[in-house]
Structure formats: structure tokens, C-alpha cells
PDB file of C-alpha atoms and ligand atoms in Angstrom:
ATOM      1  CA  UNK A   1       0.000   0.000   0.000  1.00 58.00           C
ATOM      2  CA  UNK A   2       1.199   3.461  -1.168  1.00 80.00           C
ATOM      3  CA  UNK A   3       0.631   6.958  -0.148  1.00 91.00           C
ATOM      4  CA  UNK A   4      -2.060   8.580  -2.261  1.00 97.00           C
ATOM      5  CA  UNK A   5      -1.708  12.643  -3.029  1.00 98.00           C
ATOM      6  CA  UNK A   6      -3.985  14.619  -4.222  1.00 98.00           C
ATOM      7  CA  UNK A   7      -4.040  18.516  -4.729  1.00 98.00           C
ATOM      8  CA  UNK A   8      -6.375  20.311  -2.685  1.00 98.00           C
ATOM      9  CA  UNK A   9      -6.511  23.614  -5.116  1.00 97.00           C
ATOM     10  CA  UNK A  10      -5.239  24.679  -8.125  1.00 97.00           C
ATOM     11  CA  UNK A  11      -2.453  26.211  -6.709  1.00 97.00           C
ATOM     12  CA  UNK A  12      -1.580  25.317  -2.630  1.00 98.00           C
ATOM     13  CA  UNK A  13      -1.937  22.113  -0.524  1.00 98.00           C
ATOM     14  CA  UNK A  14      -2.105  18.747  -1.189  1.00 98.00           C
ATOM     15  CA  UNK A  15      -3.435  15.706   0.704  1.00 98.00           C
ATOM     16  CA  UNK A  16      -2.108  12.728   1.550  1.00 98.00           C
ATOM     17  CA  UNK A  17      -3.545   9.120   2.448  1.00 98.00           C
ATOM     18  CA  UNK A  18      -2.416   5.907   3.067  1.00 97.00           C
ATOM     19  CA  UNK A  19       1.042   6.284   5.510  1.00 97.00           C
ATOM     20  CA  UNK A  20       1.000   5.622   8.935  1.00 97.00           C
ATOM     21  CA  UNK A  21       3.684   8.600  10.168  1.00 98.00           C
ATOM     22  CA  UNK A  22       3.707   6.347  13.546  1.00 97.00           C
ATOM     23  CA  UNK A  23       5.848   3.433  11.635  1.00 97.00           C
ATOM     24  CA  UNK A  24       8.955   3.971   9.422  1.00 95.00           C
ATOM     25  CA  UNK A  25       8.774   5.297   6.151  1.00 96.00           C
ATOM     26  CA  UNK A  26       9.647   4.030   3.289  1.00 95.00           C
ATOM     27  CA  UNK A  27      12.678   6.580   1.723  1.00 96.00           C
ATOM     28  CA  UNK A  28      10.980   7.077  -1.662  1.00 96.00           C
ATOM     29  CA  UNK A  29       7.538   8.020  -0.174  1.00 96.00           C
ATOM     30  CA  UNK A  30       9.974  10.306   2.143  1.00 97.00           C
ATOM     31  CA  UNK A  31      11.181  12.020  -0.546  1.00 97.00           C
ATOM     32  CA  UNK A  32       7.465  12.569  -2.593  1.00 97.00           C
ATOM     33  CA  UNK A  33       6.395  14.173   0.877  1.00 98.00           C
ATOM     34  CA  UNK A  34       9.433  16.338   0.958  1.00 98.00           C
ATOM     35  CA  UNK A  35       9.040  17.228  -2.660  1.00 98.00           C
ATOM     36  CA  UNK A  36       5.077  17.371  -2.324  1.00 98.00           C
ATOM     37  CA  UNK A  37       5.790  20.685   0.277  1.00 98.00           C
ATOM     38  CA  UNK A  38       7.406  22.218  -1.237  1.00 98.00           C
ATOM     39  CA  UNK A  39       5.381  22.254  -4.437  1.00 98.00           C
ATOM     40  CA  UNK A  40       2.341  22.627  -2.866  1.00 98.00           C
ATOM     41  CA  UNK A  41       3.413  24.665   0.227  1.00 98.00           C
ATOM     42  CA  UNK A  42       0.548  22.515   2.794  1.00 98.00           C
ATOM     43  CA  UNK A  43       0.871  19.273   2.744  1.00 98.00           C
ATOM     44  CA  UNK A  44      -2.370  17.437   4.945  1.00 98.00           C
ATOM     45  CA  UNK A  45      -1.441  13.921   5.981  1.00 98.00           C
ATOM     46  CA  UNK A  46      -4.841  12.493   7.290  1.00 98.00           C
ATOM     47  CA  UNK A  47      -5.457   9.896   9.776  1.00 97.00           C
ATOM     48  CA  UNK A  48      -2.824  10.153  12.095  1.00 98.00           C
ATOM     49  CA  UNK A  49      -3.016   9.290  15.941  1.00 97.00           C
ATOM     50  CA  UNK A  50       0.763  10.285  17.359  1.00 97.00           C
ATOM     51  CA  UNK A  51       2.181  11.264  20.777  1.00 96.00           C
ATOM     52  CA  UNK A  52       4.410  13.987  21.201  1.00 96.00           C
ATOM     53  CA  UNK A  53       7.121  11.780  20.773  1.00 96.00           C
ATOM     54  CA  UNK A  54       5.930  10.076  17.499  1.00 97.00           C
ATOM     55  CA  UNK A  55       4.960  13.305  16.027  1.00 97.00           C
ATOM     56  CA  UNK A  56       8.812  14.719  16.982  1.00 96.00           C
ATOM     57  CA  UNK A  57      10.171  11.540  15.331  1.00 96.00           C
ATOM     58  CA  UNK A  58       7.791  12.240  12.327  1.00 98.00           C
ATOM     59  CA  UNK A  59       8.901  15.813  11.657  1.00 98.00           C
ATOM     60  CA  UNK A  60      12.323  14.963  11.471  1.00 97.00           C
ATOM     61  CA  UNK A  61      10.977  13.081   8.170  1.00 98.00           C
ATOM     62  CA  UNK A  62      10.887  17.095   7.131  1.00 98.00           C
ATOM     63  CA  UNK A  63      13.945  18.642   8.736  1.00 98.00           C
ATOM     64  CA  UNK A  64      14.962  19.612  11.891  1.00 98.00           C
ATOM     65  CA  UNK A  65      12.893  20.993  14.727  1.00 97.00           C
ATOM     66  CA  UNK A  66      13.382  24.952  15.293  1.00 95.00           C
ATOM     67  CA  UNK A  67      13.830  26.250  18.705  1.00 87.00           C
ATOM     68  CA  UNK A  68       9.866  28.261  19.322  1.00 81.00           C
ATOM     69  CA  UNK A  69      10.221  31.421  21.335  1.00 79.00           C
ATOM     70  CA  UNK A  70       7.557  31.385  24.277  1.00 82.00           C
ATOM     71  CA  UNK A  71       8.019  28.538  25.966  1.00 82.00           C
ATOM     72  CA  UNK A  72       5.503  29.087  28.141  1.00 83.00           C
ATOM     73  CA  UNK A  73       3.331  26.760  25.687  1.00 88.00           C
ATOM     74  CA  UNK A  74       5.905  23.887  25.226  1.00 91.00           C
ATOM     75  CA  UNK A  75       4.782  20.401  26.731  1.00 93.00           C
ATOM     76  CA  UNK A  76       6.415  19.508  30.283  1.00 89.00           C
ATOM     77  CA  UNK A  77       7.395  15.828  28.865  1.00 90.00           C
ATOM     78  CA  UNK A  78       8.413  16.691  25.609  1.00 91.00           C
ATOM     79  CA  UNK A  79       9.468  20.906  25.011  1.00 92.00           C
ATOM     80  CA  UNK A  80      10.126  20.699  21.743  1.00 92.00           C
ATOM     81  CA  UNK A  81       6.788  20.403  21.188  1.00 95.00           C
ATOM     82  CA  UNK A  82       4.303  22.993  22.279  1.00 94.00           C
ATOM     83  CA  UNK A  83       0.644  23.290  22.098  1.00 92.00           C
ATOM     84  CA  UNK A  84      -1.943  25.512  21.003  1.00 92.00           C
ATOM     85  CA  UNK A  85      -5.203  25.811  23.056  1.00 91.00           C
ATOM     86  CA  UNK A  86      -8.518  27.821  23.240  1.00 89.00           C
ATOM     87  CA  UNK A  87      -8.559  27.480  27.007  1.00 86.00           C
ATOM     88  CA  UNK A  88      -5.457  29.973  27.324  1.00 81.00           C
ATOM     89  CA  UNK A  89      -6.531  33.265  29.072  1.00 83.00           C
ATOM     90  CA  UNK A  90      -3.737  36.564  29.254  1.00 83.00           C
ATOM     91  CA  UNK A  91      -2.914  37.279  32.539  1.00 82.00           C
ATOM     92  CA  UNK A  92      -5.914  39.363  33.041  1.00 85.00           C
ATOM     93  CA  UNK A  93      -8.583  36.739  32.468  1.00 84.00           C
ATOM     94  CA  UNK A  94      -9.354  37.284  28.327  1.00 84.00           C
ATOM     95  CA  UNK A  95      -9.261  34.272  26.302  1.00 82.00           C
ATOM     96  CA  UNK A  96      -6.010  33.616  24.082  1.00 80.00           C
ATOM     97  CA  UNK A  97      -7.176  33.050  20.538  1.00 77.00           C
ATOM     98  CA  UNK A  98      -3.275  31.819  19.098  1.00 76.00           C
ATOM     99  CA  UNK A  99      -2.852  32.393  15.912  1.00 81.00           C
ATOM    100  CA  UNK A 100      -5.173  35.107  14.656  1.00 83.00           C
ATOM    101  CA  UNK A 101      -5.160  37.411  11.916  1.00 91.00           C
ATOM    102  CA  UNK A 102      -2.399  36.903   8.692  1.00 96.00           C
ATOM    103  CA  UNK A 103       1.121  36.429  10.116  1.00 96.00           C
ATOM    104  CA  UNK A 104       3.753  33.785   9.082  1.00 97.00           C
ATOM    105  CA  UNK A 105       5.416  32.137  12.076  1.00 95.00           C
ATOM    106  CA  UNK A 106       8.653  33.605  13.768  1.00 94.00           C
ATOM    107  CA  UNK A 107       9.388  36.003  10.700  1.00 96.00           C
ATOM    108  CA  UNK A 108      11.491  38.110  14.157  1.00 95.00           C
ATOM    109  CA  UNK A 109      14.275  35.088  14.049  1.00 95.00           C
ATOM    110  CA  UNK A 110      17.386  35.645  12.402  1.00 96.00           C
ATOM    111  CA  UNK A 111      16.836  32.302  10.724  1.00 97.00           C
ATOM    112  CA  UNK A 112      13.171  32.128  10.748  1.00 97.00           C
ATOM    113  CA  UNK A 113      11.304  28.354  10.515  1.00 97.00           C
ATOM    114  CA  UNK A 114      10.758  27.053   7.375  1.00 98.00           C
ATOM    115  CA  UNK A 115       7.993  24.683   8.255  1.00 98.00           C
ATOM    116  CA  UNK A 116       5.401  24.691  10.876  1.00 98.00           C
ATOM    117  CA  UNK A 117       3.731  21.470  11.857  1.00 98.00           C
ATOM    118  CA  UNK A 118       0.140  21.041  13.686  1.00 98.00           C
ATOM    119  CA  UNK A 119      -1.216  18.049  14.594  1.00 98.00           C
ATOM    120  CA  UNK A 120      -4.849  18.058  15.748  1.00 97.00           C
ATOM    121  CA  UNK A 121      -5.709  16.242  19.043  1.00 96.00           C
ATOM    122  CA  UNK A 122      -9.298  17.685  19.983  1.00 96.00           C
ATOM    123  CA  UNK A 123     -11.356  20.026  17.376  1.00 97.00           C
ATOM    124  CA  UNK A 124     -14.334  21.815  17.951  1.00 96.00           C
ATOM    125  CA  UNK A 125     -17.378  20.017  16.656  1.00 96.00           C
ATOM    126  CA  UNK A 126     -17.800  23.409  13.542  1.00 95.00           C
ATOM    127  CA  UNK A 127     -15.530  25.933  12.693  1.00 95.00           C
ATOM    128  CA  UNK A 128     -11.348  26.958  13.684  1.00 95.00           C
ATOM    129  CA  UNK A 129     -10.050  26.222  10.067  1.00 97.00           C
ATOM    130  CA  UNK A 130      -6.950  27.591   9.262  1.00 98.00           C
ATOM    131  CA  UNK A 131      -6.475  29.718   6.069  1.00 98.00           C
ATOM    132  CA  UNK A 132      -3.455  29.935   3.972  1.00 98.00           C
ATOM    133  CA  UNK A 133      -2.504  32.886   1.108  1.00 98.00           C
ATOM    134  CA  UNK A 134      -0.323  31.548  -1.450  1.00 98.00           C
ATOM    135  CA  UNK A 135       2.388  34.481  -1.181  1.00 98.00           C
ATOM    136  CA  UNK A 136       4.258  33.257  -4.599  1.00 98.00           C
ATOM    137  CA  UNK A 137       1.067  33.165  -6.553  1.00 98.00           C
ATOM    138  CA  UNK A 138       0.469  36.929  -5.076  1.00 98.00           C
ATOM    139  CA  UNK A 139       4.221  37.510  -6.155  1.00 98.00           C
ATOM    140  CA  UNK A 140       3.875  36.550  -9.693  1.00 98.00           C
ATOM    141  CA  UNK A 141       0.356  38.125 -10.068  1.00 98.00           C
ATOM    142  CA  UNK A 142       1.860  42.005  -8.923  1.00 98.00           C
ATOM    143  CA  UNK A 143       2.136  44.796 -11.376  1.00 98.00           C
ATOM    144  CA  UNK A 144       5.665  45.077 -12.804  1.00 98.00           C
ATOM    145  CA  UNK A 145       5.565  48.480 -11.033  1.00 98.00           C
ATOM    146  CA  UNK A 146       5.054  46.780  -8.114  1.00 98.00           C
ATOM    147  CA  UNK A 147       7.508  44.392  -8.742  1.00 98.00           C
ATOM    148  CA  UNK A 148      10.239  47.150  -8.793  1.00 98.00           C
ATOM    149  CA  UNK A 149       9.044  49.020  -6.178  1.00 97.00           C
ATOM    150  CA  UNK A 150       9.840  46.243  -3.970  1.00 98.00           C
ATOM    151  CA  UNK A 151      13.124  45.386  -5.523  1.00 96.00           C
ATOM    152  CA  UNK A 152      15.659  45.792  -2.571  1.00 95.00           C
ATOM    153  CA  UNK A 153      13.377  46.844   0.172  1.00 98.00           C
ATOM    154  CA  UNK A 154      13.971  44.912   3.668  1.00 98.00           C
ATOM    155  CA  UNK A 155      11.572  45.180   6.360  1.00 98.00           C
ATOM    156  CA  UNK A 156      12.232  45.377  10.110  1.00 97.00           C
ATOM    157  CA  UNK A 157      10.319  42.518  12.015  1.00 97.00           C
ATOM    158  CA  UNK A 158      10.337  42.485  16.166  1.00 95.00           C
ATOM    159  CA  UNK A 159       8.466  40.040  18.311  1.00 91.00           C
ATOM    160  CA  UNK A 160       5.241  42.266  18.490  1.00 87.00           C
ATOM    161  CA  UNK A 161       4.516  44.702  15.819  1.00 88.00           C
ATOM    162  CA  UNK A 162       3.695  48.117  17.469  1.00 87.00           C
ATOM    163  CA  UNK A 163       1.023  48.837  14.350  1.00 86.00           C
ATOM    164  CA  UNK A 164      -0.546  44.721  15.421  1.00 80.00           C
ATOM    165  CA  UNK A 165      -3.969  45.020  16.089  1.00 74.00           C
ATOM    166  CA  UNK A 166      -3.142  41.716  17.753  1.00 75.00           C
ATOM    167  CA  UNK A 167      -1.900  41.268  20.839  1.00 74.00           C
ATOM    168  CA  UNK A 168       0.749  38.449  21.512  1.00 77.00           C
ATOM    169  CA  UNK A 169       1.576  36.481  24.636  1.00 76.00           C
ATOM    170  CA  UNK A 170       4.341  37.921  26.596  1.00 79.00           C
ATOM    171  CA  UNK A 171       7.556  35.974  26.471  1.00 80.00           C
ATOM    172  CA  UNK A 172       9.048  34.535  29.776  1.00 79.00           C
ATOM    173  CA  UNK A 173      12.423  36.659  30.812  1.00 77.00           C
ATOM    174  CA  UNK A 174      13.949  33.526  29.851  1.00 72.00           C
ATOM    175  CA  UNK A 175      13.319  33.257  26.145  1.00 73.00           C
ATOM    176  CA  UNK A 176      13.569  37.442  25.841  1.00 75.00           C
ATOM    177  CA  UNK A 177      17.675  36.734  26.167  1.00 73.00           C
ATOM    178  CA  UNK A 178      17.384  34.595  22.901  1.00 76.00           C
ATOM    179  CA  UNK A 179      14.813  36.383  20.738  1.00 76.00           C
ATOM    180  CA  UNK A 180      16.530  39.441  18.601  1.00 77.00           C
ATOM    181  CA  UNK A 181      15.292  42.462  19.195  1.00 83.00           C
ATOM    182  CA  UNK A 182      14.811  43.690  15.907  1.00 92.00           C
ATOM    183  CA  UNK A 183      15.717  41.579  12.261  1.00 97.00           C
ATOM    184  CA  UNK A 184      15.597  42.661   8.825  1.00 98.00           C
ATOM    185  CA  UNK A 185      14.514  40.606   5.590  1.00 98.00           C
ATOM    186  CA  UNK A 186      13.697  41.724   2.429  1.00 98.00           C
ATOM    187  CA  UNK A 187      10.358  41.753   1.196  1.00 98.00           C
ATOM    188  CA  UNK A 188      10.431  39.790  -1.692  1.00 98.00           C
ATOM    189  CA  UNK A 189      12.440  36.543  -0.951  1.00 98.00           C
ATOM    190  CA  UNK A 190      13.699  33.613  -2.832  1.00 98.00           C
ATOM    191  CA  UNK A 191      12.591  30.374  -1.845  1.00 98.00           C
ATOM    192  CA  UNK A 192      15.546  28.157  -1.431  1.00 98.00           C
ATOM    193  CA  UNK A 193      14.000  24.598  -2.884  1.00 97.00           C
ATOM    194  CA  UNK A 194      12.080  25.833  -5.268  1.00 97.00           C
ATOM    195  CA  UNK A 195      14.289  29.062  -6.416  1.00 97.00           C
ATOM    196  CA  UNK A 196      10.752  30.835  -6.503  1.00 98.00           C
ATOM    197  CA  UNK A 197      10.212  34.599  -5.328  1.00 98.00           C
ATOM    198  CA  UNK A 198       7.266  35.174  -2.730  1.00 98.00           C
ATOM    199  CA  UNK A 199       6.181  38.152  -1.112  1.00 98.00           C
ATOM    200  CA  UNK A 200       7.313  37.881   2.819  1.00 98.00           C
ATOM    201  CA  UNK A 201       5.438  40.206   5.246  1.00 98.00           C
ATOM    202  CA  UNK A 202       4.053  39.824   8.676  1.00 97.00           C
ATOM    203  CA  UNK A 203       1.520  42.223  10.115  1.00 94.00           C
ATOM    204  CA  UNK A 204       1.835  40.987  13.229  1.00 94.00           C
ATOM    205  CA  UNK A 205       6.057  41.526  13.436  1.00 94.00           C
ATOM    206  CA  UNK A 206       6.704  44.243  10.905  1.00 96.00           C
ATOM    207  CA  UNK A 207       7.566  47.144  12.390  1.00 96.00           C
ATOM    208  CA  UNK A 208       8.637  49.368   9.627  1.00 96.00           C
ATOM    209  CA  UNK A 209      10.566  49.666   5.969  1.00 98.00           C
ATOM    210  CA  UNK A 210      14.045  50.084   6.264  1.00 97.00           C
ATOM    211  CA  UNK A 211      14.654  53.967   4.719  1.00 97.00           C
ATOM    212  CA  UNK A 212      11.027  54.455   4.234  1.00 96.00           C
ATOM    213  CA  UNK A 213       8.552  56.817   6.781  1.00 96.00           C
ATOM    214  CA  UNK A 214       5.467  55.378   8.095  1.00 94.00           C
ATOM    215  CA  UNK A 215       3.436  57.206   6.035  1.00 96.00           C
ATOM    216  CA  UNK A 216       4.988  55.558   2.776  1.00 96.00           C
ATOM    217  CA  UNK A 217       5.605  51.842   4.831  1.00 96.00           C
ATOM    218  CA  UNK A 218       2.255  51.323   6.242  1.00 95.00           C
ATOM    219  CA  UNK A 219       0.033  51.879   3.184  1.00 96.00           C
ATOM    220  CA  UNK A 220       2.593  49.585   1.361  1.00 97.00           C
ATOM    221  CA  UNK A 221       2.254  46.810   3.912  1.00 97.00           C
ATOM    222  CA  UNK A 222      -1.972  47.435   3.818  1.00 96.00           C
ATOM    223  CA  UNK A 223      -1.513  47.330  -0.070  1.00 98.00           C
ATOM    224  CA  UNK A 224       0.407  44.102  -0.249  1.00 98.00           C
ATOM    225  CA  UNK A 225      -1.364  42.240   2.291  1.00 98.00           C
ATOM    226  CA  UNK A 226      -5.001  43.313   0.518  1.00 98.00           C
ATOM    227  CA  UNK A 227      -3.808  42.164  -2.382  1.00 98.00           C
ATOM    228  CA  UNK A 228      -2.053  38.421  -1.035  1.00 98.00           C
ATOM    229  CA  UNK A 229      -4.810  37.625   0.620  1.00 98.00           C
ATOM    230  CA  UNK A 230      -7.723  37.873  -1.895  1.00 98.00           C
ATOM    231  CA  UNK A 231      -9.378  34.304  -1.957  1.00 98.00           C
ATOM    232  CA  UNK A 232      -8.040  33.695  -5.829  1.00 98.00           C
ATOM    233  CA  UNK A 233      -4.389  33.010  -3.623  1.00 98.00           C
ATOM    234  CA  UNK A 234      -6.238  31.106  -0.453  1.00 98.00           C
ATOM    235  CA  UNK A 235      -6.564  27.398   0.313  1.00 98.00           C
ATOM    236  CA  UNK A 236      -8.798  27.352   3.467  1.00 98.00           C
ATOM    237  CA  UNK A 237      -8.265  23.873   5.493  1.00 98.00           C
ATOM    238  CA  UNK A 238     -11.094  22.763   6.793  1.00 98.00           C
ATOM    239  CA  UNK A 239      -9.588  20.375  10.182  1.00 98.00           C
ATOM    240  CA  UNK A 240     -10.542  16.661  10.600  1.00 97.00           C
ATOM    241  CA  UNK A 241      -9.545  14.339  13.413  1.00 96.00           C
ATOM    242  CA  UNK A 242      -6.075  13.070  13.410  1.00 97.00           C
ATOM    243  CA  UNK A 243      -4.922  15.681  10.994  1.00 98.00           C
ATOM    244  CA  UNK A 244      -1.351  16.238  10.572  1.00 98.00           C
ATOM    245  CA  UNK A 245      -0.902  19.750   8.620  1.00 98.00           C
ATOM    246  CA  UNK A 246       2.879  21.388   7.523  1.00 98.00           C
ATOM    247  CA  UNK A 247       3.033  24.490   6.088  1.00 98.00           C
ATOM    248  CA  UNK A 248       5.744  26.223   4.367  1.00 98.00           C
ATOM    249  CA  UNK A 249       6.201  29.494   6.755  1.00 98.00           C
ATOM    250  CA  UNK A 250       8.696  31.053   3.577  1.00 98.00           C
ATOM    251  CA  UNK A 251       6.189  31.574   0.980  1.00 98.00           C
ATOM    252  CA  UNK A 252       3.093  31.569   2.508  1.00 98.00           C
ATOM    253  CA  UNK A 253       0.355  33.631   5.209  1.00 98.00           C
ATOM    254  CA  UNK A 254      -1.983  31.969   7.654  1.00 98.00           C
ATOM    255  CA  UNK A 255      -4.480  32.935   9.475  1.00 96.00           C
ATOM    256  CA  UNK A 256      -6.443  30.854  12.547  1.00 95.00           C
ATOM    257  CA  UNK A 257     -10.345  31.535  13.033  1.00 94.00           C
ATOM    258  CA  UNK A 258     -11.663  32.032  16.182  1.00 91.00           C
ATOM    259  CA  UNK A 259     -15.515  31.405  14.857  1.00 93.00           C
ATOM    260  CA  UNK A 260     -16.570  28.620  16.816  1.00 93.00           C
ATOM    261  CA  UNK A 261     -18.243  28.034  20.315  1.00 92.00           C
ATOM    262  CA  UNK A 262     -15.122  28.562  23.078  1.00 92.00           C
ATOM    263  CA  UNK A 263     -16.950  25.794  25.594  1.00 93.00           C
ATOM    264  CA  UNK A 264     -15.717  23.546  22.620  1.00 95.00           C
ATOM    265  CA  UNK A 265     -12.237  22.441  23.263  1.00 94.00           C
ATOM    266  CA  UNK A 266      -9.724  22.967  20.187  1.00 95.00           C
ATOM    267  CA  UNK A 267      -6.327  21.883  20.779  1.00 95.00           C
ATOM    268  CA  UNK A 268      -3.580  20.886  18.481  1.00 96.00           C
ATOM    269  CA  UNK A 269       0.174  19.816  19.130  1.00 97.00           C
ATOM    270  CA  UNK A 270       2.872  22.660  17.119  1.00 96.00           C
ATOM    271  CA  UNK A 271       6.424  21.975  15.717  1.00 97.00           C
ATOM    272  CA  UNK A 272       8.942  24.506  13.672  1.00 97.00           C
ATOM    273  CA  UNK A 273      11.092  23.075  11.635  1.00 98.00           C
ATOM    274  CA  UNK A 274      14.567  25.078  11.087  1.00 98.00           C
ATOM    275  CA  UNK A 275      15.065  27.402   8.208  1.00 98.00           C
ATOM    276  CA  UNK A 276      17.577  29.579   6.648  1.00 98.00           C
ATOM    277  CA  UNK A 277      18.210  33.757   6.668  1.00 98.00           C
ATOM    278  CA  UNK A 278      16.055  34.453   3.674  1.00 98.00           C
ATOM    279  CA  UNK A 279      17.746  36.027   0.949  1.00 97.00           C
TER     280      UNK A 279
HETATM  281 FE1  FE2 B   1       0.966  30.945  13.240  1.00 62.92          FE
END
């Protein structure tokens, strides 16, 4: 029996059946998956029932696991993998909703992730799906005015954007000693598999444009994110039990949806995988 892939759009994710991520894999189906990611960018492997241990073994199918900042939300018996939960609250009592509104994971890192990896434990009976934007797709559909516009611009991403409208979980004193202050990578990146350029911005971490004044940065940023995120560049993934969902953080957005009722537990497991200073 063989793993079975099939695309889930015309131009992002792809699903896979028939592997059990639990037991070894086969090196040829290893590669396809590898090779599958980065075509696709998601990559859905259904059906999957693993512990935090056989879920870290499983990732390393993919690369190596990245360091996360707050580690406030990594598991007691096994850090390198944290969780995300609806049940969080902030320190004054509201409810934690991770994962909102368009970001891409850890853009503030030096050497941000190149994958992230969640694995669904309990889902809410409706609702929470996660949305993707396709940033190479919004790439190759800009204006060529655009295009040059953007041509050697870098933007300056910090661990909370002061222009966010969302607000992050503080970071332990800990983990502030290893998180950079402030990083800067360019706007347009190349993607180092696939050699493809993708727009790469973060509302939730970009503080500015290196040489340029708010008032010309921040209608830029708007601009660029309107424009990524039209549904024509989405794949919206709809969760199912046992789900085991990787994401390419280098060329694409995502956005979690806090639409469903919060007495209904949601909780997934989260990995990074290490990436590489985007150039
Ligand atoms: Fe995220």
C-alpha cells in the first residue's frame, strides 16, 4: 500500500492518504512528501493518531525541529513540542485566541522556521479552520511596477509589531535573552527549494521599511497584504480528526479563526522546523 496525493486547489496544498507517520517510512515516499511541500506549500497527511514523541520523530521526516520562542506553551514531557489551546486566558482573564489574523510564524528570528507542523488532538465540533494565502502566486500576479518598487526593500520585524492590532503572549524573561530584538529581511524573498520569489510580510512583526517613513511603509504593507490575501491566492483547510498539517512558513500567510463556540475544546500539538536567513 502506497501513499495517495492529491491537490487540494489549483495552486496550494495537497493531501495525503495511506502512511502511517507512527511506523517507518519508506525513503521514496519520504522524498514525494518532501518534494510534495514544497510544491504545494501545505501538505495534509490524514489519519494520524501520534504522541508527542511520534509526532517529533515524524517531523524529522521534514527537517529539523526549530527552537519556538515562548516557551511558556511547550509540553512539560516533551518541550520541543508545544501546544496551542482555546482554554489559554492573558494574565488578566481574556481568552487567548493563538494564531489570529495573517502572520507567518517567527518572521522576528534571524533564521526564521521554514515549516510549521500542527497536529490536531481535539477540534471543535464546527468551525477553527486555518487559512493559507499563497504568497508566490500573489508575487507573480503584482504589477511590474510593483515588482520594482519592492526590488531591494527589507523590512524590520520584532516580536510584536507596534502597528498589530493583535496582541501576543508575553515571552518569559527567559526566552527574551534569545529572541533578537529587531531583524531585517527583504520583502520579496527567494525560496531556497524551489528558487521561486514570494512576497514575505508579517503584520503581526513588521515594524517598519528600512529607509522608508510610516506614512509611505504602512500603506505599502496594507496594499500588499489586501492584495495576497484575496481568496483567488487562499486554500482554506477545513480540520478533521487526526490531521497532521505542515506548512511552508517562507512563501506563505496563515491565518487561525476564532468562529466557533469557546466551551468547545480545540487543541492541536505545534512543531517549527529550522530554516535559513532568507535572501
Ligand atoms: Fe501561526
Amino acid at each position: 500500500m502506497g501513499a495517495t496525493i492529491t491537490n487540494l486547489t489549483a495552486h496550494t496544498g495537497a493531501e495525503v492518504t495511506g502512511i502511517d507517520l507512527a511506523a517507518p517510512v519508506d525513503p521514496e515516499i519520504r522524498m514525494r512528501l518532501n518534494q510534495t511541500f514544497v510544491d504545494r506549500g501545505v501538505l495534509v497527511i490524514r489519519g494520524q493518531t501520534l504522541s508527542p514523541r511520534q509526532m517529533l520523530d515524524a517531523v524529522r521526516l521534514f527537517g529539523d525541529v526549530f527552537p519556538q520562542h515562548n516557551t511558556r506553551f511547550a509540553l512539560p514531557d516533551c518541550p520541543e513540542i508545544h501546544f496551542i489551546s482555546n482554554q489559554d486566558k492573558f494574565p488578566d482573564g481574556r481568552r487567548y485566541i493563538p494564531g489570529e489574523g495573517w502572520h507567518t510564524d517567527h518572521s522576528n528570528d534571524v533564521r526564521p522556521p521554514k515549516a510549521t507542523i500542527l497536529h490536531a488532538v481535539t477540534l471543535p465540533s464546527t468551525g477553527g479552520d486555518t487559512q493559507f494565502a499563497n504568497m508566490t502566486a500573489a508575487y507573480d500576479a503584482l504589477p511590474d511596477m510593483m515588482r520594482e518598487r519592492l526590488r531591494g526593500l527589507s523590512a524590520i520585524h520584532v516580536y510584536q509589531s507596534s502597528h498589530s492590532a493583535r496582541q501576543l503572549m508575553a515571552l518569559p524573561d527567559a526566552a527574551k535573552e534569545r529572541v533578537p530584538n529587531a531583524v531585517l529581511h527583504p520583502i520579496v524573498r527567494f525560496h531556497p527549494e524551489s528558487g521561486r520569489r514570494s512576497i514575505y510580510i508579517n503584520p503581526i512583526r513588521i515594524e517598519g521599511i528600512l529607509g522608508l517613513d510610516h506614512k509611505d511603509a504602512l500603506p505599502l504593507l496594507d496594499e500588499l497584504l489586501a492584495h495576497s490575501t484575496a481568496p483567488r491566492f487562499q486554500y482554506r483547510h477545513k480540520w478533521l480528526p487526526g490531521d497532521f498539517v505542515m506548512w511552508d512558513d517562507r512563501c506563505l500567510l496563515h491565518k487561525a479563526n476564532g468562529d466557533y463556540d469557546m466551551n468547545e475544546m480545540r487543541y492541536l500539538y505545534r512543531v517549527m522546523l529550522k530554516g535559513s536567513v532568507p535572501i
